[in-house]
């Protein structure tokens, strides 16, 4: 077991991606999204081979985007998710006359 002083120093890790936001604020935002667990975004999902990945909500706080996602596995292969990566691409579309 860690001592109280060691636990506090572990919680005070500052990530470059957070900017000036304290980790406790980011944790509070994520917990709020997790506990609400509502689906605000519809019709953005991908499904293949019994595995479905959905976007349930998109939140912005202090210039940071938080994506609320869900993965459903209805395949015959049980698995544990280690990590997910995705990218956002701006598609430049032109309108025809």
Short mmCIF file of C-alpha atoms in Angstrom, two decimals, residues 7 23 35-36 38 44 55-56 58 83-84 91:
data_model
loop_
_atom_site.label_atom_id
_atom_site.label_comp_id
_atom_site.label_asym_id
_atom_site.label_seq_id
_atom_site.Cartn_x
_atom_site.Cartn_y
_atom_site.Cartn_z
CA UNK A 7 -0.58 8.80 -3.46
CA UNK A 23 -5.83 16.47 -13.94
CA UNK A 35 -22.20 8.57 -15.00
CA UNK A 36 -24.75 10.35 -17.24
CA UNK A 38 -26.74 9.24 -22.37
CA UNK A 44 -22.54 7.62 -36.09
CA UNK A 55 -20.20 7.62 -30.73
CA UNK A 56 -22.63 8.47 -27.94
CA UNK A 58 -19.22 14.83 -28.06
CA UNK A 83 -6.62 0.77 -26.36
CA UNK A 84 -8.43 2.42 -29.27
CA UNK A 91 -13.12 16.19 -45.90
#
